[in-house]
Amino acid sequence: MKLVIAIVQDEDGSRLISALMNEGFGVTKLATTGGFLRAGNTTLLIGVENEKLEAVLGIIERVCKARKQMTASQPPIGSMSGSAFTPYPIEVTIGGATIFVLTVDQFLKV
Ligand code: 2BA
């Protein structure tokens, strides 16, 4: 069995949960925050049998879209607080999805 951890944009979260549940997959949703943008995103935990892993990955790829977002540049690492730094706008491309696939030792419901 595998555990898929998928970090997706909030805009894609509800549609992805619906698409996965319609195909019979169990999903747990966590409200999370990205470290770089410090903005909300959605993390889904999906336990899946090995032979159905590719189906789950395919659904995530189909539903989750890459989007561009403007953010302010961060001060250089190690710069002194209070030193002169003028943030400037930068464009980052987020997603479709950041996915980790872990092997599950045991799956229990007690
Ligand atoms: P954030 O950390 O808020 O990052 C949002 C987007 O900002 C990233 O999109 C990436 O395009 C950009 N970005 C991140 N760090 C950057 C940096 N140091 N310099 C320039 N641009 C940077 P994604 O790569 O699609 O990541 C979306 C979200 O997935 C991330 O939100 C974070 O919550 C999660 N994530 C990404 N890589 C991860 C990792 N290795 N471990 C854990 N979570 C990760």
Short mmCIF file of N, CA, C and O and ligand atoms in Angstrom, two decimals:
data_model
loop_
_atom_site.label_atom_id
_atom_site.label_comp_id
_atom_site.label_asym_id
_atom_site.label_seq_id
_atom_site.Cartn_x
_atom_site.Cartn_y
_atom_site.Cartn_z
N MET A 1 0.84 -1.20 0.00
CA MET A 1 0.00 0.00 0.00
C MET A 1 0.88 1.25 0.00
O MET A 1 2.00 1.22 0.52
N LYS A 2 0.36 2.32 -0.57
CA LYS A 2 1.08 3.60 -0.63
C LYS A 2 0.25 4.68 0.06
O LYS A 2 -0.99 4.61 0.07
N LEU A 3 0.96 5.68 0.60
CA LEU A 3 0.29 6.90 1.06
C LEU A 3 0.75 8.03 0.16
O LEU A 3 1.95 8.32 0.07
N VAL A 4 -0.21 8.65 -0.52
CA VAL A 4 0.07 9.79 -1.38
C VAL A 4 -0.20 11.06 -0.58
O VAL A 4 -1.29 11.22 -0.01
N ILE A 5 0.80 11.91 -0.49
CA ILE A 5 0.63 13.24 0.13
C ILE A 5 0.70 14.24 -1.01
O ILE A 5 1.73 14.38 -1.67
N ALA A 6 -0.42 14.90 -1.28
CA ALA A 6 -0.51 15.82 -2.41
C ALA A 6 -0.78 17.23 -1.89
O ALA A 6 -1.80 17.46 -1.24
N ILE A 7 0.13 18.16 -2.18
CA ILE A 7 -0.06 19.57 -1.80
C ILE A 7 -0.56 20.29 -3.03
O ILE A 7 0.11 20.31 -4.07
N VAL A 8 -1.77 20.84 -2.93
CA VAL A 8 -2.42 21.46 -4.10
C VAL A 8 -2.90 22.86 -3.72
O VAL A 8 -2.97 23.22 -2.53
N GLN A 9 -3.26 23.63 -4.72
CA GLN A 9 -3.81 24.95 -4.44
C GLN A 9 -5.25 24.83 -3.95
O GLN A 9 -5.99 23.93 -4.37
N ASP A 10 -5.63 25.76 -3.06
CA ASP A 10 -6.98 25.72 -2.50
C ASP A 10 -8.03 25.66 -3.60
O ASP A 10 -9.06 24.99 -3.47
N GLU A 11 -7.79 26.38 -4.71
CA GLU A 11 -8.76 26.44 -5.82
C GLU A 11 -9.04 25.07 -6.41
O GLU A 11 -10.12 24.83 -6.96
N ASP A 12 -8.06 24.16 -6.34
CA ASP A 12 -8.22 22.83 -6.92
C ASP A 12 -8.69 21.79 -5.90
O ASP A 12 -9.05 20.67 -6.28
N GLY A 13 -8.65 22.14 -4.60
CA GLY A 13 -8.87 21.15 -3.56
C GLY A 13 -10.21 20.45 -3.63
O GLY A 13 -10.29 19.21 -3.61
N SER A 14 -11.29 21.24 -3.72
CA SER A 14 -12.63 20.63 -3.67
C SER A 14 -12.87 19.73 -4.88
O SER A 14 -13.41 18.62 -4.74
N ARG A 15 -12.48 20.21 -6.06
CA ARG A 15 -12.69 19.40 -7.27
C ARG A 15 -11.88 18.12 -7.21
O ARG A 15 -12.32 17.06 -7.65
N LEU A 16 -10.66 18.22 -6.65
CA LEU A 16 -9.83 17.02 -6.57
C LEU A 16 -10.42 16.00 -5.61
O LEU A 16 -10.46 14.80 -5.90
N ILE A 17 -10.92 16.48 -4.46
CA ILE A 17 -11.54 15.55 -3.51
C ILE A 17 -12.74 14.86 -4.17
O ILE A 17 -12.90 13.64 -4.07
N SER A 18 -13.58 15.64 -4.87
CA SER A 18 -14.75 15.04 -5.53
C SER A 18 -14.33 14.01 -6.56
O SER A 18 -14.89 12.91 -6.62
N ALA A 19 -13.32 14.35 -7.37
CA ALA A 19 -12.88 13.42 -8.42
C ALA A 19 -12.33 12.13 -7.81
O ALA A 19 -12.61 11.03 -8.30
N LEU A 20 -11.58 12.23 -6.72
CA LEU A 20 -11.01 11.04 -6.09
C LEU A 20 -12.11 10.19 -5.45
O LEU A 20 -12.13 8.96 -5.59
N MET A 21 -13.05 10.85 -4.76
CA MET A 21 -14.10 10.09 -4.08
C MET A 21 -15.04 9.43 -5.08
O MET A 21 -15.53 8.33 -4.85
N ASN A 22 -15.28 10.11 -6.21
CA ASN A 22 -16.12 9.50 -7.26
C ASN A 22 -15.51 8.21 -7.79
O ASN A 22 -16.22 7.34 -8.27
N GLU A 23 -14.17 8.12 -7.73
CA GLU A 23 -13.49 6.90 -8.19
C GLU A 23 -13.28 5.91 -7.05
O GLU A 23 -12.57 4.91 -7.22
N GLY A 24 -13.82 6.22 -5.86
CA GLY A 24 -13.78 5.27 -4.75
C GLY A 24 -12.55 5.36 -3.87
O GLY A 24 -12.31 4.46 -3.05
N PHE A 25 -11.77 6.44 -3.97
CA PHE A 25 -10.58 6.57 -3.13
C PHE A 25 -10.93 7.33 -1.85
O PHE A 25 -11.72 8.27 -1.87
N GLY A 26 -10.30 6.91 -0.74
CA GLY A 26 -10.47 7.62 0.52
C GLY A 26 -9.50 8.80 0.58
O GLY A 26 -8.35 8.69 0.16
N VAL A 27 -9.96 9.91 1.14
CA VAL A 27 -9.17 11.15 1.16
C VAL A 27 -9.32 11.83 2.52
O VAL A 27 -10.42 11.88 3.07
N THR A 28 -8.21 12.35 3.04
CA THR A 28 -8.26 13.26 4.19
C THR A 28 -7.66 14.59 3.78
O THR A 28 -6.57 14.63 3.20
N LYS A 29 -8.39 15.66 4.10
CA LYS A 29 -7.94 17.01 3.72
C LYS A 29 -7.34 17.73 4.94
O LYS A 29 -7.94 17.72 6.01
N LEU A 30 -6.19 18.34 4.74
CA LEU A 30 -5.57 19.18 5.77
C LEU A 30 -5.44 20.59 5.22
O LEU A 30 -5.07 20.78 4.06
N ALA A 31 -5.75 21.59 6.05
CA ALA A 31 -5.52 22.99 5.66
C ALA A 31 -4.09 23.33 6.02
O ALA A 31 -3.69 23.25 7.18
N THR A 32 -3.28 23.67 5.02
CA THR A 32 -1.84 23.87 5.24
C THR A 32 -1.41 25.24 4.71
O THR A 32 -2.18 25.95 4.06
N THR A 33 -0.17 25.59 5.00
CA THR A 33 0.37 26.89 4.59
C THR A 33 1.74 26.67 3.96
O THR A 33 2.60 26.01 4.57
N GLY A 34 1.93 27.21 2.77
CA GLY A 34 3.22 27.08 2.08
C GLY A 34 4.27 27.96 2.74
O GLY A 34 3.99 29.09 3.14
N GLY A 35 5.48 27.43 2.85
CA GLY A 35 6.54 28.16 3.54
C GLY A 35 7.03 29.37 2.77
O GLY A 35 7.48 30.35 3.37
N PHE A 36 6.97 29.33 1.45
CA PHE A 36 7.54 30.42 0.64
C PHE A 36 6.55 31.58 0.53
O PHE A 36 6.88 32.72 0.87
N LEU A 37 5.33 31.30 0.09
CA LEU A 37 4.34 32.36 -0.08
C LEU A 37 3.63 32.72 1.23
O LEU A 37 2.98 33.75 1.32
N ARG A 38 3.74 31.82 2.23
CA ARG A 38 3.01 32.00 3.50
C ARG A 38 1.52 32.15 3.24
O ARG A 38 0.84 32.93 3.91
N ALA A 39 1.04 31.43 2.23
CA ALA A 39 -0.38 31.48 1.87
C ALA A 39 -0.97 30.09 2.05
O ALA A 39 -0.25 29.08 2.01
N GLY A 40 -2.30 30.05 2.22
CA GLY A 40 -2.96 28.77 2.44
C GLY A 40 -2.88 27.87 1.21
O GLY A 40 -2.95 28.35 0.08
N ASN A 41 -2.68 26.59 1.45
CA ASN A 41 -2.86 25.59 0.39
C ASN A 41 -3.52 24.37 1.03
O ASN A 41 -3.90 24.40 2.21
N THR A 42 -3.73 23.34 0.25
CA THR A 42 -4.47 22.17 0.72
C THR A 42 -3.60 20.94 0.57
O THR A 42 -2.99 20.74 -0.48
N THR A 43 -3.50 20.16 1.64
CA THR A 43 -2.75 18.91 1.57
C THR A 43 -3.73 17.74 1.72
O THR A 43 -4.53 17.71 2.65
N LEU A 44 -3.66 16.80 0.78
CA LEU A 44 -4.54 15.64 0.82
C LEU A 44 -3.72 14.39 1.15
O LEU A 44 -2.61 14.21 0.60
N LEU A 45 -4.24 13.57 2.05
CA LEU A 45 -3.67 12.25 2.36
C LEU A 45 -4.56 11.21 1.70
O LEU A 45 -5.77 11.20 1.93
N ILE A 46 -3.95 10.36 0.88
CA ILE A 46 -4.72 9.37 0.12
C ILE A 46 -4.04 8.01 0.28
O ILE A 46 -2.93 7.81 -0.24
N GLY A 47 -4.68 7.11 0.99
CA GLY A 47 -4.17 5.75 1.10
C GLY A 47 -4.68 4.93 -0.07
O GLY A 47 -5.88 4.95 -0.37
N VAL A 48 -3.78 4.21 -0.75
CA VAL A 48 -4.18 3.55 -1.99
C VAL A 48 -3.40 2.23 -2.18
O VAL A 48 -2.23 2.13 -1.80
N GLU A 49 -4.10 1.23 -2.71
CA GLU A 49 -3.41 -0.03 -3.03
C GLU A 49 -2.40 0.22 -4.15
O GLU A 49 -2.62 1.07 -5.02
N ASN A 50 -1.30 -0.54 -4.14
CA ASN A 50 -0.20 -0.30 -5.09
C ASN A 50 -0.69 -0.25 -6.53
O ASN A 50 -0.27 0.61 -7.30
N GLU A 51 -1.60 -1.15 -6.89
CA GLU A 51 -2.01 -1.24 -8.30
C GLU A 51 -2.90 -0.07 -8.73
O GLU A 51 -3.13 0.12 -9.91
N LYS A 52 -3.39 0.71 -7.74
CA LYS A 52 -4.24 1.86 -8.09
C LYS A 52 -3.49 3.19 -7.97
O LYS A 52 -4.08 4.26 -8.17
N LEU A 53 -2.20 3.14 -7.66
CA LEU A 53 -1.43 4.37 -7.48
C LEU A 53 -1.44 5.23 -8.75
O LEU A 53 -1.66 6.45 -8.68
N GLU A 54 -1.22 4.60 -9.89
CA GLU A 54 -1.15 5.38 -11.14
C GLU A 54 -2.48 6.08 -11.42
O GLU A 54 -2.50 7.19 -11.95
N ALA A 55 -3.59 5.44 -11.07
CA ALA A 55 -4.90 6.06 -11.28
C ALA A 55 -5.04 7.33 -10.44
O ALA A 55 -5.52 8.36 -10.91
N VAL A 56 -4.58 7.25 -9.18
CA VAL A 56 -4.64 8.44 -8.30
C VAL A 56 -3.77 9.56 -8.87
O VAL A 56 -4.19 10.72 -8.96
N LEU A 57 -2.56 9.22 -9.28
CA LEU A 57 -1.66 10.25 -9.82
C LEU A 57 -2.25 10.88 -11.08
O LEU A 57 -2.12 12.08 -11.31
N GLY A 58 -2.91 10.07 -11.88
CA GLY A 58 -3.53 10.58 -13.10
C GLY A 58 -4.65 11.57 -12.80
O GLY A 58 -4.79 12.60 -13.48
N ILE A 59 -5.45 11.27 -11.78
CA ILE A 59 -6.54 12.19 -11.41
C ILE A 59 -5.96 13.51 -10.92
O ILE A 59 -6.42 14.59 -11.29
N ILE A 60 -4.92 13.43 -10.07
CA ILE A 60 -4.31 14.67 -9.56
C ILE A 60 -3.78 15.50 -10.72
O ILE A 60 -3.99 16.72 -10.80
N GLU A 61 -3.11 14.85 -11.66
CA GLU A 61 -2.52 15.57 -12.80
C GLU A 61 -3.61 16.21 -13.66
O GLU A 61 -3.45 17.32 -14.16
N ARG A 62 -4.74 15.50 -13.80
CA ARG A 62 -5.82 16.02 -14.64
C ARG A 62 -6.51 17.24 -14.00
O ARG A 62 -6.84 18.20 -14.69
N VAL A 63 -6.67 17.21 -12.68
CA VAL A 63 -7.47 18.25 -12.02
C VAL A 63 -6.64 19.50 -11.67
O VAL A 63 -7.15 20.62 -11.74
N CYS A 64 -5.39 19.31 -11.29
CA CYS A 64 -4.61 20.42 -10.72
C CYS A 64 -3.90 21.22 -11.80
O CYS A 64 -3.15 20.66 -12.61
N LYS A 65 -4.13 22.52 -11.78
CA LYS A 65 -3.58 23.41 -12.81
C LYS A 65 -2.42 24.22 -12.24
O LYS A 65 -2.47 24.64 -11.08
N ALA A 66 -1.45 24.48 -13.08
CA ALA A 66 -0.38 25.42 -12.70
C ALA A 66 -0.92 26.83 -12.85
O ALA A 66 -1.68 27.13 -13.78
N ARG A 67 -0.58 27.69 -11.89
CA ARG A 67 -1.01 29.09 -11.95
C ARG A 67 0.17 29.98 -11.60
O ARG A 67 1.05 29.58 -10.83
N LYS A 68 0.13 31.20 -12.13
CA LYS A 68 1.16 32.18 -11.79
C LYS A 68 0.63 33.10 -10.71
O LYS A 68 -0.55 33.43 -10.68
N GLN A 69 1.51 33.47 -9.80
CA GLN A 69 1.12 34.38 -8.73
C GLN A 69 2.24 35.37 -8.47
O GLN A 69 3.42 35.00 -8.50
N MET A 70 1.86 36.62 -8.21
CA MET A 70 2.86 37.63 -7.88
C MET A 70 3.09 37.61 -6.37
O MET A 70 2.16 37.42 -5.58
N THR A 71 4.34 37.78 -5.97
CA THR A 71 4.66 37.88 -4.55
C THR A 71 5.80 38.88 -4.40
O THR A 71 6.40 39.31 -5.38
N ALA A 72 6.09 39.25 -3.16
CA ALA A 72 7.19 40.18 -2.91
C ALA A 72 8.46 39.39 -2.66
O ALA A 72 8.44 38.35 -1.99
N SER A 73 9.57 39.87 -3.18
CA SER A 73 10.85 39.21 -2.95
C SER A 73 11.20 39.27 -1.46
O SER A 73 10.79 40.18 -0.74
N GLN A 74 11.94 38.25 -1.01
CA GLN A 74 12.36 38.18 0.40
C GLN A 74 13.74 38.79 0.54
O GLN A 74 14.54 38.75 -0.41
N PRO A 75 14.09 39.34 1.72
CA PRO A 75 15.45 39.83 1.91
C PRO A 75 16.45 38.68 1.81
O PRO A 75 16.09 37.54 2.11
N PRO A 76 17.68 38.95 1.38
CA PRO A 76 18.67 37.88 1.28
C PRO A 76 18.89 37.20 2.62
O PRO A 76 18.85 37.86 3.66
N ILE A 77 19.10 35.87 2.59
CA ILE A 77 19.35 35.13 3.83
C ILE A 77 20.59 35.70 4.50
O ILE A 77 21.62 35.95 3.85
N GLY A 78 20.51 35.95 5.80
CA GLY A 78 21.66 36.46 6.54
C GLY A 78 21.71 37.97 6.62
O GLY A 78 22.56 38.52 7.32
N SER A 79 20.79 38.66 5.90
CA SER A 79 20.83 40.12 5.99
C SER A 79 20.33 40.56 7.36
O SER A 79 19.48 39.91 7.96
N MET A 80 20.89 41.65 7.86
CA MET A 80 20.55 42.15 9.20
C MET A 80 19.14 42.73 9.18
O MET A 80 18.77 43.43 8.23
N SER A 81 18.37 42.45 10.24
CA SER A 81 17.05 43.09 10.30
C SER A 81 17.27 44.59 10.47
O SER A 81 18.15 45.03 11.20
N GLY A 82 16.48 45.37 9.78
CA GLY A 82 16.62 46.82 9.84
C GLY A 82 17.52 47.36 8.75
O GLY A 82 17.54 48.55 8.49
N SER A 83 18.31 46.50 8.08
CA SER A 83 19.15 46.98 6.99
C SER A 83 18.26 47.30 5.79
O SER A 83 17.17 46.77 5.66
N ALA A 84 18.74 48.16 4.91
CA ALA A 84 17.93 48.63 3.79
C ALA A 84 17.65 47.48 2.82
O ALA A 84 18.58 46.86 2.31
N PHE A 85 16.39 47.16 2.63
CA PHE A 85 15.99 46.17 1.62
C PHE A 85 14.64 46.59 1.08
O PHE A 85 13.69 46.76 1.85
N THR A 86 14.56 46.77 -0.21
CA THR A 86 13.29 47.15 -0.82
C THR A 86 12.72 45.95 -1.56
O THR A 86 13.32 45.50 -2.54
N PRO A 87 11.60 45.39 -1.06
CA PRO A 87 11.01 44.26 -1.76
C PRO A 87 10.57 44.68 -3.16
O PRO A 87 10.15 45.82 -3.36
N TYR A 88 10.69 43.77 -4.10
CA TYR A 88 10.20 44.04 -5.46
C TYR A 88 9.33 42.85 -5.88
O TYR A 88 9.49 41.73 -5.38
N PRO A 89 8.35 43.09 -6.77
CA PRO A 89 7.45 41.99 -7.14
C PRO A 89 8.14 40.94 -8.01
O PRO A 89 8.93 41.29 -8.89
N ILE A 90 7.88 39.68 -7.70
CA ILE A 90 8.37 38.58 -8.54
C ILE A 90 7.19 37.66 -8.85
O ILE A 90 6.23 37.60 -8.09
N GLU A 91 7.27 36.99 -9.99
CA GLU A 91 6.22 36.07 -10.40
C GLU A 91 6.69 34.64 -10.16
O GLU A 91 7.79 34.28 -10.57
N VAL A 92 5.85 33.83 -9.47
CA VAL A 92 6.18 32.41 -9.28
C VAL A 92 5.08 31.56 -9.90
O VAL A 92 3.92 31.97 -9.94
N THR A 93 5.46 30.41 -10.42
CA THR A 93 4.49 29.44 -10.95
C THR A 93 4.25 28.38 -9.89
O THR A 93 5.20 27.72 -9.44
N ILE A 94 3.00 28.21 -9.48
CA ILE A 94 2.65 27.24 -8.43
C ILE A 94 1.94 26.05 -9.04
O ILE A 94 1.04 26.22 -9.87
N GLY A 95 2.33 24.88 -8.61
CA GLY A 95 1.61 23.66 -9.00
C GLY A 95 1.83 23.29 -10.45
O GLY A 95 2.81 23.71 -11.02
N GLY A 96 0.92 22.49 -10.95
CA GLY A 96 -0.25 21.75 -10.50
C GLY A 96 -0.23 21.20 -9.09
O GLY A 96 -1.03 21.65 -8.27
N ALA A 97 0.67 20.24 -8.72
CA ALA A 97 0.63 19.66 -7.40
C ALA A 97 2.05 19.21 -7.03
O ALA A 97 2.83 18.84 -7.89
N THR A 98 2.33 19.27 -5.72
CA THR A 98 3.58 18.70 -5.19
C THR A 98 3.20 17.39 -4.51
O THR A 98 2.36 17.39 -3.61
N ILE A 99 3.80 16.29 -4.96
CA ILE A 99 3.33 14.97 -4.54
C ILE A 99 4.47 14.16 -3.93
O ILE A 99 5.56 14.08 -4.50
N PHE A 100 4.20 13.58 -2.78
CA PHE A 100 5.10 12.60 -2.17
C PHE A 100 4.37 11.25 -2.15
O PHE A 100 3.19 11.21 -1.81
N VAL A 101 5.08 10.18 -2.48
CA VAL A 101 4.50 8.83 -2.40
C VAL A 101 5.32 8.03 -1.40
O VAL A 101 6.53 7.83 -1.59
N LEU A 102 4.69 7.57 -0.32
CA LEU A 102 5.36 6.83 0.74
C LEU A 102 4.83 5.40 0.77
O LEU A 102 3.64 5.16 0.54
N THR A 103 5.73 4.46 1.08
CA THR A 103 5.29 3.08 1.28
C THR A 103 4.75 2.92 2.69
O THR A 103 5.36 3.37 3.66
N VAL A 104 3.59 2.30 2.78
CA VAL A 104 2.91 2.13 4.09
C VAL A 104 3.25 0.74 4.64
O VAL A 104 3.06 -0.27 3.96
N ASP A 105 3.76 0.70 5.89
CA ASP A 105 4.05 -0.59 6.53
C ASP A 105 2.78 -1.29 6.94
O ASP A 105 2.62 -2.49 6.75
N GLN A 106 1.88 -0.54 7.55
CA GLN A 106 0.64 -1.14 8.05
C GLN A 106 -0.50 -0.16 7.85
O GLN A 106 -0.32 1.05 7.98
N PHE A 107 -1.68 -0.69 7.55
CA PHE A 107 -2.90 0.12 7.46
C PHE A 107 -3.91 -0.52 8.39
O PHE A 107 -4.33 -1.65 8.14
N LEU A 108 -4.23 0.15 9.47
CA LEU A 108 -5.10 -0.43 10.48
C LEU A 108 -6.30 0.47 10.71
O LEU A 108 -6.18 1.70 10.68
N LYS A 109 -7.44 -0.14 10.96
CA LYS A 109 -8.60 0.58 11.49
C LYS A 109 -9.03 -0.20 12.71
O LYS A 109 -9.40 -1.37 12.58
N VAL A 110 -8.94 0.40 13.89
CA VAL A 110 -9.26 -0.35 15.12
C VAL A 110 -10.45 0.26 15.83
O VAL A 110 -10.85 1.39 15.52
P1 2BA B 1 5.07 27.54 -1.11
O1 2BA B 1 6.23 27.16 -0.26
O2 2BA B 1 4.25 28.71 -0.66
O3 2BA B 1 5.64 27.83 -2.59
C1 2BA B 1 4.79 28.35 -3.61
C2 2BA B 1 5.53 28.45 -4.91
O4 2BA B 1 6.59 29.40 -4.78
C3 2BA B 1 6.23 27.14 -5.33
O5 2BA B 1 5.29 26.37 -6.07
C4 2BA B 1 7.38 27.63 -6.18
O6 2BA B 1 6.97 27.89 -7.52
C5 2BA B 1 7.72 28.97 -5.55
N1 2BA B 1 8.86 28.86 -4.66
C6 2BA B 1 8.96 28.10 -3.53
N2 2BA B 1 10.15 28.29 -2.93
C7 2BA B 1 10.82 29.19 -3.69
C8 2BA B 1 12.12 29.83 -3.61
N3 2BA B 1 12.95 29.55 -2.60
N4 2BA B 1 12.45 30.71 -4.59
C9 2BA B 1 11.62 31.00 -5.61
N5 2BA B 1 10.38 30.45 -5.74
C10 2BA B 1 10.00 29.56 -4.80
P2 2BA B 1 5.35 24.78 -5.96
O7 2BA B 1 6.76 24.30 -6.18
O8 2BA B 1 4.29 24.25 -6.87
O9 2BA B 1 5.00 24.42 -4.44
C11 2BA B 1 3.66 24.58 -3.95
C12 2BA B 1 3.62 24.27 -2.47
O10 2BA B 1 4.02 22.90 -2.29
C13 2BA B 1 4.61 25.05 -1.61
O11 2BA B 1 4.07 26.32 -1.29
C14 2BA B 1 4.76 24.14 -0.40
O12 2BA B 1 3.62 24.28 0.45
C15 2BA B 1 4.71 22.76 -1.03
N6 2BA B 1 6.06 22.25 -1.31
C16 2BA B 1 6.78 22.43 -2.42
N7 2BA B 1 7.95 21.75 -2.36
C17 2BA B 1 7.95 21.15 -1.16
C18 2BA B 1 8.88 20.30 -0.46
N8 2BA B 1 10.09 19.94 -1.00
N9 2BA B 1 8.57 19.85 0.77
C19 2BA B 1 7.37 20.20 1.34
N10 2BA B 1 6.45 20.98 0.75
C20 2BA B 1 6.74 21.46 -0.48
#
